[in-house]
DNA sequence: TCTGGGGTCCTAGGACCC
DNA sequence: TCTGGGGTCCTAGGACCC
């Protein structure tokens, strides 16, 4: 069937069929789901926003709200200037402001993801409102026989023949709309990079199909910024090289770009040419977990900073535990005026699950900034490992279910584990901690205890002035 | 644009090992 | 004690994305 000869640029075998599904102004759509009166109205969802207050930032603005110049990341106060609250008297253009309710959005996203997984063998969830699907085995690049085509005026090209894949994508889109009640834009292409751009091409509620033979033509006129991975900095630097469209970039010498941008430069050229052979791989485990929060105004107060860090540390440690994650590195982020981002991190000899240790390390790292005004603080754990506790408990049997693992956490060493037991456990479980590391570990245990300055300089360099 | 929160990946330089 | 080269791990910073 469908004997189309698309063999040109592709790697021997049949071109894949990748869908990129991107929910339109997802948070706002969710708010409309439970408050249908908001349909058709400008909706602004703010984080750090509370009803009636002016603080916070825009997380998502509906397309109606965007017409007033409201955009993501904008301060709420600024949005309010452009578009007053509907509740405030009878202003004419009026917006509906709602605080972020992530738990609810995750619920809705769960319903969407369920549909996606039923529509594809491999789904890569990129974020709460975005996913890639490899549907090569579910549909085809073949053309619809047609004759009964219902005059739909669709994607770009004048008299583009309809592909079977387009029908499939429409089906996915309609299921989301019908069964969940939120709009999505879908891009269909033979690779991830192009599918991503395609989903963005006709937002909201769009469906853009880029057939294998059309990729280069589709990309050519687009601005470089349309390419995933080209942000403001790269855009500017590319402009200096006279590269402004994807076509310019495609025509560029990869070696020249590699000189300037490293390996990334080479990759960008490939993307601009429509070459992208990355497989759609299922969503993996997180690499890090973090929590951060800003002060209403920069502060120098040591106590305030320490309190903030302690709270963030407790938070992030709790989240790690709830996800059954152990961590080996603890770090902080300190944003000082005007907007300088400083990070410090300290690694342990083995994975641990120990909220108190997260706090003490974070506080220690913070000492370097005792005298600095700080506008924002963050705490992060990384070098994560999963299922280690369950493994230890079950002694090599199958991993415990998350529920089991969670239920167990009150009990054994989890939670009370100090660094020594953690290292011991690690030594038993894995081979990679050799004697030297174990020795270092035993030295390291002293760091926690009384004399904080009695540690080998390595981890604490930052705290010496 | 004077800046919210949660992530990912890449690179450069230093420490350390063989 | 000096010298070489290769590899790995770690930290810090940067760019980017949603």
PDB file of C-alpha atoms in Angstrom, chain A residues 79-264:
ATOM      1  CA  UNK A  79      -0.849  42.691  32.915  1.00  0.00           C
ATOM      2  CA  UNK A  80      -3.404  44.452  35.088  1.00  0.00           C
ATOM      3  CA  UNK A  81      -2.402  47.766  33.557  1.00  0.00           C
ATOM      4  CA  UNK A  82      -3.072  46.419  30.099  1.00  0.00           C
ATOM      5  CA  UNK A  83      -6.172  44.527  31.042  1.00  0.00           C
ATOM      6  CA  UNK A  84      -8.021  45.316  34.278  1.00  0.00           C
ATOM      7  CA  UNK A  85      -9.703  42.645  36.286  1.00  0.00           C
ATOM      8  CA  UNK A  86     -13.267  41.911  35.272  1.00  0.00           C
ATOM      9  CA  UNK A  87     -14.373  42.133  38.858  1.00  0.00           C
ATOM     10  CA  UNK A  88     -13.111  45.689  39.174  1.00  0.00           C
ATOM     11  CA  UNK A  89     -16.174  47.734  38.289  1.00  0.00           C
ATOM     12  CA  UNK A  90     -17.433  47.776  34.754  1.00  0.00           C
ATOM     13  CA  UNK A  91     -14.240  48.287  32.842  1.00  0.00           C
ATOM     14  CA  UNK A  92     -14.706  47.539  29.231  1.00  0.00           C
ATOM     15  CA  UNK A  93     -11.918  45.258  28.217  1.00  0.00           C
ATOM     16  CA  UNK A  94     -11.822  43.021  31.245  1.00  0.00           C
ATOM     17  CA  UNK A  95      -9.705  40.028  32.111  1.00  0.00           C
ATOM     18  CA  UNK A  96     -10.281  37.056  34.335  1.00  0.00           C
ATOM     19  CA  UNK A  97      -7.350  36.377  36.622  1.00  0.00           C
ATOM     20  CA  UNK A  98      -6.884  33.056  38.304  1.00  0.00           C
ATOM     21  CA  UNK A  99      -4.104  31.591  40.453  1.00  0.00           C
ATOM     22  CA  UNK A 100      -2.225  28.521  39.227  1.00  0.00           C
ATOM     23  CA  UNK A 101      -3.771  25.293  40.442  1.00  0.00           C
ATOM     24  CA  UNK A 102      -1.210  22.755  39.365  1.00  0.00           C
ATOM     25  CA  UNK A 103      -2.902  19.772  40.973  1.00  0.00           C
ATOM     26  CA  UNK A 104      -5.968  20.334  38.857  1.00  0.00           C
ATOM     27  CA  UNK A 105      -3.958  20.846  35.675  1.00  0.00           C
ATOM     28  CA  UNK A 106      -2.080  17.646  36.342  1.00  0.00           C
ATOM     29  CA  UNK A 107      -5.354  15.842  36.613  1.00  0.00           C
ATOM     30  CA  UNK A 108      -6.476  17.139  33.269  1.00  0.00           C
ATOM     31  CA  UNK A 109      -3.076  16.424  31.750  1.00  0.00           C
ATOM     32  CA  UNK A 110      -3.375  12.878  33.012  1.00  0.00           C
ATOM     33  CA  UNK A 111      -6.543  12.408  30.983  1.00  0.00           C
ATOM     34  CA  UNK A 112      -4.835  13.806  27.910  1.00  0.00           C
ATOM     35  CA  UNK A 113      -1.782  11.603  28.355  1.00  0.00           C
ATOM     36  CA  UNK A 114      -3.992   8.588  28.648  1.00  0.00           C
ATOM     37  CA  UNK A 115      -5.399   9.296  25.231  1.00  0.00           C
ATOM     38  CA  UNK A 116      -1.945   9.880  23.804  1.00  0.00           C
ATOM     39  CA  UNK A 117      -0.679   6.584  25.129  1.00  0.00           C
ATOM     40  CA  UNK A 118      -3.608   4.816  23.586  1.00  0.00           C
ATOM     41  CA  UNK A 119      -2.774   6.425  20.249  1.00  0.00           C
ATOM     42  CA  UNK A 120       0.941   5.609  20.085  1.00  0.00           C
ATOM     43  CA  UNK A 121       3.383   2.912  21.053  1.00  0.00           C
ATOM     44  CA  UNK A 122       5.967   5.397  22.197  1.00  0.00           C
ATOM     45  CA  UNK A 123       5.105   8.661  23.902  1.00  0.00           C
ATOM     46  CA  UNK A 124       7.613  11.135  25.188  1.00  0.00           C
ATOM     47  CA  UNK A 125       6.057  13.573  27.597  1.00  0.00           C
ATOM     48  CA  UNK A 126       8.096  16.735  27.516  1.00  0.00           C
ATOM     49  CA  UNK A 127       6.119  18.748  29.992  1.00  0.00           C
ATOM     50  CA  UNK A 128       2.669  18.949  31.460  1.00  0.00           C
ATOM     51  CA  UNK A 129       1.223  20.144  28.169  1.00  0.00           C
ATOM     52  CA  UNK A 130       3.450  18.719  25.468  1.00  0.00           C
ATOM     53  CA  UNK A 131       4.380  15.324  24.065  1.00  0.00           C
ATOM     54  CA  UNK A 132       5.932  13.540  21.095  1.00  0.00           C
ATOM     55  CA  UNK A 133       4.337  10.423  19.655  1.00  0.00           C
ATOM     56  CA  UNK A 134       5.867   7.984  17.246  1.00  0.00           C
ATOM     57  CA  UNK A 135       2.919   6.700  15.274  1.00  0.00           C
ATOM     58  CA  UNK A 136       4.805   5.162  12.375  1.00  0.00           C
ATOM     59  CA  UNK A 137       3.202   1.812  12.990  1.00  0.00           C
ATOM     60  CA  UNK A 138      -0.264   3.222  13.467  1.00  0.00           C
ATOM     61  CA  UNK A 139      -0.719   5.165  10.273  1.00  0.00           C
ATOM     62  CA  UNK A 140       0.948   5.979   6.984  1.00  0.00           C
ATOM     63  CA  UNK A 141       2.316   8.695   4.755  1.00  0.00           C
ATOM     64  CA  UNK A 142       0.160   7.322   2.012  1.00  0.00           C
ATOM     65  CA  UNK A 143      -2.394   9.530   0.378  1.00  0.00           C
ATOM     66  CA  UNK A 144      -6.063   9.410   1.032  1.00  0.00           C
ATOM     67  CA  UNK A 145      -7.905   8.080  -1.977  1.00  0.00           C
ATOM     68  CA  UNK A 146     -10.225  10.976  -1.611  1.00  0.00           C
ATOM     69  CA  UNK A 147     -13.107  11.883  -3.890  1.00  0.00           C
ATOM     70  CA  UNK A 148     -15.127  12.136  -0.733  1.00  0.00           C
ATOM     71  CA  UNK A 149     -12.809  14.739   0.767  1.00  0.00           C
ATOM     72  CA  UNK A 150     -14.967  17.194   2.631  1.00  0.00           C
ATOM     73  CA  UNK A 151     -13.551  20.369   1.225  1.00  0.00           C
ATOM     74  CA  UNK A 152     -11.497  21.086   4.303  1.00  0.00           C
ATOM     75  CA  UNK A 153      -9.013  23.829   3.585  1.00  0.00           C
ATOM     76  CA  UNK A 154      -6.057  22.724   5.522  1.00  0.00           C
ATOM     77  CA  UNK A 155      -2.380  23.043   6.018  1.00  0.00           C
ATOM     78  CA  UNK A 156      -0.387  25.401   3.885  1.00  0.00           C
ATOM     79  CA  UNK A 157       0.029  24.173   0.353  1.00  0.00           C
ATOM     80  CA  UNK A 158      -2.420  25.007  -2.365  1.00  0.00           C
ATOM     81  CA  UNK A 159      -3.575  21.606  -3.442  1.00  0.00           C
ATOM     82  CA  UNK A 160      -1.698  19.406  -1.037  1.00  0.00           C
ATOM     83  CA  UNK A 161      -2.889  15.868  -1.214  1.00  0.00           C
ATOM     84  CA  UNK A 162      -4.162  14.565   2.108  1.00  0.00           C
ATOM     85  CA  UNK A 163      -2.160  11.942   3.846  1.00  0.00           C
ATOM     86  CA  UNK A 164      -3.556   9.170   5.950  1.00  0.00           C
ATOM     87  CA  UNK A 165      -1.341  10.479   8.758  1.00  0.00           C
ATOM     88  CA  UNK A 166      -3.210  13.736   8.710  1.00  0.00           C
ATOM     89  CA  UNK A 167      -6.433  11.921   9.358  1.00  0.00           C
ATOM     90  CA  UNK A 168      -4.798  10.114  12.227  1.00  0.00           C
ATOM     91  CA  UNK A 169      -3.540  13.316  13.780  1.00  0.00           C
ATOM     92  CA  UNK A 170      -6.973  14.839  13.438  1.00  0.00           C
ATOM     93  CA  UNK A 171      -8.388  11.857  15.222  1.00  0.00           C
ATOM     94  CA  UNK A 172      -5.964  12.359  18.147  1.00  0.00           C
ATOM     95  CA  UNK A 173      -6.821  16.010  18.305  1.00  0.00           C
ATOM     96  CA  UNK A 174     -10.522  15.360  18.268  1.00  0.00           C
ATOM     97  CA  UNK A 175     -10.331  12.758  20.956  1.00  0.00           C
ATOM     98  CA  UNK A 176      -8.588  15.227  23.238  1.00  0.00           C
ATOM     99  CA  UNK A 177     -11.154  17.841  22.463  1.00  0.00           C
ATOM    100  CA  UNK A 178     -14.142  15.564  22.822  1.00  0.00           C
ATOM    101  CA  UNK A 179     -13.072  13.453  25.761  1.00  0.00           C
ATOM    102  CA  UNK A 180     -11.185  16.012  27.815  1.00  0.00           C
ATOM    103  CA  UNK A 181     -12.490  19.264  26.477  1.00  0.00           C
ATOM    104  CA  UNK A 182      -9.297  21.204  25.868  1.00  0.00           C
ATOM    105  CA  UNK A 183      -7.769  22.329  22.570  1.00  0.00           C
ATOM    106  CA  UNK A 184      -4.442  21.116  21.226  1.00  0.00           C
ATOM    107  CA  UNK A 185      -2.237  21.932  18.289  1.00  0.00           C
ATOM    108  CA  UNK A 186      -0.611  19.068  16.482  1.00  0.00           C
ATOM    109  CA  UNK A 187       2.382  18.912  14.180  1.00  0.00           C
ATOM    110  CA  UNK A 188       3.081  15.912  11.991  1.00  0.00           C
ATOM    111  CA  UNK A 189       6.460  15.335  10.372  1.00  0.00           C
ATOM    112  CA  UNK A 190       9.062  12.663   9.718  1.00  0.00           C
ATOM    113  CA  UNK A 191      11.175  13.795  12.687  1.00  0.00           C
ATOM    114  CA  UNK A 192      10.851  15.370  16.108  1.00  0.00           C
ATOM    115  CA  UNK A 193      12.413  18.726  15.365  1.00  0.00           C
ATOM    116  CA  UNK A 194      10.145  19.395  12.418  1.00  0.00           C
ATOM    117  CA  UNK A 195       7.053  18.082  14.182  1.00  0.00           C
ATOM    118  CA  UNK A 196       7.759  20.484  17.016  1.00  0.00           C
ATOM    119  CA  UNK A 197       7.944  23.438  14.674  1.00  0.00           C
ATOM    120  CA  UNK A 198       4.859  22.246  12.838  1.00  0.00           C
ATOM    121  CA  UNK A 199       2.747  22.155  15.990  1.00  0.00           C
ATOM    122  CA  UNK A 200       3.714  25.731  16.603  1.00  0.00           C
ATOM    123  CA  UNK A 201       2.986  26.802  13.070  1.00  0.00           C
ATOM    124  CA  UNK A 202      -0.736  27.272  13.318  1.00  0.00           C
ATOM    125  CA  UNK A 203      -1.606  27.736  16.970  1.00  0.00           C
ATOM    126  CA  UNK A 204      -4.121  27.600  18.525  1.00  0.00           C
ATOM    127  CA  UNK A 205      -6.135  24.544  17.579  1.00  0.00           C
ATOM    128  CA  UNK A 206      -3.838  23.918  14.629  1.00  0.00           C
ATOM    129  CA  UNK A 207      -2.928  20.902  12.585  1.00  0.00           C
ATOM    130  CA  UNK A 208       0.096  21.132  10.349  1.00  0.00           C
ATOM    131  CA  UNK A 209       1.406  18.240   8.318  1.00  0.00           C
ATOM    132  CA  UNK A 210       4.873  18.296   6.808  1.00  0.00           C
ATOM    133  CA  UNK A 211       5.380  15.358   4.507  1.00  0.00           C
ATOM    134  CA  UNK A 212       8.805  13.807   4.131  1.00  0.00           C
ATOM    135  CA  UNK A 213       9.520  15.423   0.798  1.00  0.00           C
ATOM    136  CA  UNK A 214       8.435  18.855   2.006  1.00  0.00           C
ATOM    137  CA  UNK A 215      10.569  19.339   5.066  1.00  0.00           C
ATOM    138  CA  UNK A 216      13.224  21.570   3.543  1.00  0.00           C
ATOM    139  CA  UNK A 217      10.679  23.800   1.823  1.00  0.00           C
ATOM    140  CA  UNK A 218       8.635  24.076   4.972  1.00  0.00           C
ATOM    141  CA  UNK A 219      11.559  25.124   7.121  1.00  0.00           C
ATOM    142  CA  UNK A 220      13.344  27.383   4.684  1.00  0.00           C
ATOM    143  CA  UNK A 221      11.440  30.652   5.193  1.00  0.00           C
ATOM    144  CA  UNK A 222      11.066  30.357   8.971  1.00  0.00           C
ATOM    145  CA  UNK A 223      13.080  32.604  11.265  1.00  0.00           C
ATOM    146  CA  UNK A 224      15.893  30.797  13.051  1.00  0.00           C
ATOM    147  CA  UNK A 225      14.175  31.430  16.366  1.00  0.00           C
ATOM    148  CA  UNK A 226      11.480  28.980  15.314  1.00  0.00           C
ATOM    149  CA  UNK A 227      14.021  26.208  15.720  1.00  0.00           C
ATOM    150  CA  UNK A 228      13.925  24.508  19.079  1.00  0.00           C
ATOM    151  CA  UNK A 229      17.171  25.385  20.800  1.00  0.00           C
ATOM    152  CA  UNK A 230      17.640  28.808  19.278  1.00  0.00           C
ATOM    153  CA  UNK A 231      16.990  31.395  21.951  1.00  0.00           C
ATOM    154  CA  UNK A 232      17.640  35.128  22.053  1.00  0.00           C
ATOM    155  CA  UNK A 233      21.404  34.805  22.441  1.00  0.00           C
ATOM    156  CA  UNK A 234      21.911  32.379  19.593  1.00  0.00           C
ATOM    157  CA  UNK A 235      19.487  34.292  17.434  1.00  0.00           C
ATOM    158  CA  UNK A 236      21.524  37.440  17.887  1.00  0.00           C
ATOM    159  CA  UNK A 237      24.813  35.724  17.219  1.00  0.00           C
ATOM    160  CA  UNK A 238      23.440  34.048  14.143  1.00  0.00           C
ATOM    161  CA  UNK A 239      22.184  37.397  12.890  1.00  0.00           C
ATOM    162  CA  UNK A 240      25.723  38.709  13.187  1.00  0.00           C
ATOM    163  CA  UNK A 241      26.737  35.973  10.806  1.00  0.00           C
ATOM    164  CA  UNK A 242      24.004  37.019   8.430  1.00  0.00           C
ATOM    165  CA  UNK A 243      21.908  34.000   9.285  1.00  0.00           C
ATOM    166  CA  UNK A 244      18.302  34.892   9.856  1.00  0.00           C
ATOM    167  CA  UNK A 245      16.152  32.148   8.432  1.00  0.00           C
ATOM    168  CA  UNK A 246      16.254  28.415   8.759  1.00  0.00           C
ATOM    169  CA  UNK A 247      17.145  28.431   5.073  1.00  0.00           C
ATOM    170  CA  UNK A 248      20.220  30.571   5.764  1.00  0.00           C
ATOM    171  CA  UNK A 249      21.164  28.226   8.545  1.00  0.00           C
ATOM    172  CA  UNK A 250      20.641  25.159   6.389  1.00  0.00           C
ATOM    173  CA  UNK A 251      22.971  26.627   3.789  1.00  0.00           C
ATOM    174  CA  UNK A 252      25.671  27.462   6.317  1.00  0.00           C
ATOM    175  CA  UNK A 253      28.896  25.550   6.709  1.00  0.00           C
ATOM    176  CA  UNK A 254      28.489  23.270   9.722  1.00  0.00           C
ATOM    177  CA  UNK A 255      32.176  23.565  10.523  1.00  0.00           C
ATOM    178  CA  UNK A 256      31.953  27.325  10.792  1.00  0.00           C
ATOM    179  CA  UNK A 257      29.033  27.041  13.151  1.00  0.00           C
ATOM    180  CA  UNK A 258      30.760  24.365  15.147  1.00  0.00           C
ATOM    181  CA  UNK A 259      33.678  26.740  15.640  1.00  0.00           C
ATOM    182  CA  UNK A 260      31.392  29.336  17.053  1.00  0.00           C
ATOM    183  CA  UNK A 261      28.817  27.311  18.911  1.00  0.00           C
ATOM    184  CA  UNK A 262      30.499  24.000  19.509  1.00  0.00           C
ATOM    185  CA  UNK A 263      28.707  20.777  18.786  1.00  0.00           C
ATOM    186  CA  UNK A 264      25.441  22.589  19.146  1.00  0.00           C
TER     187      UNK A 264
END
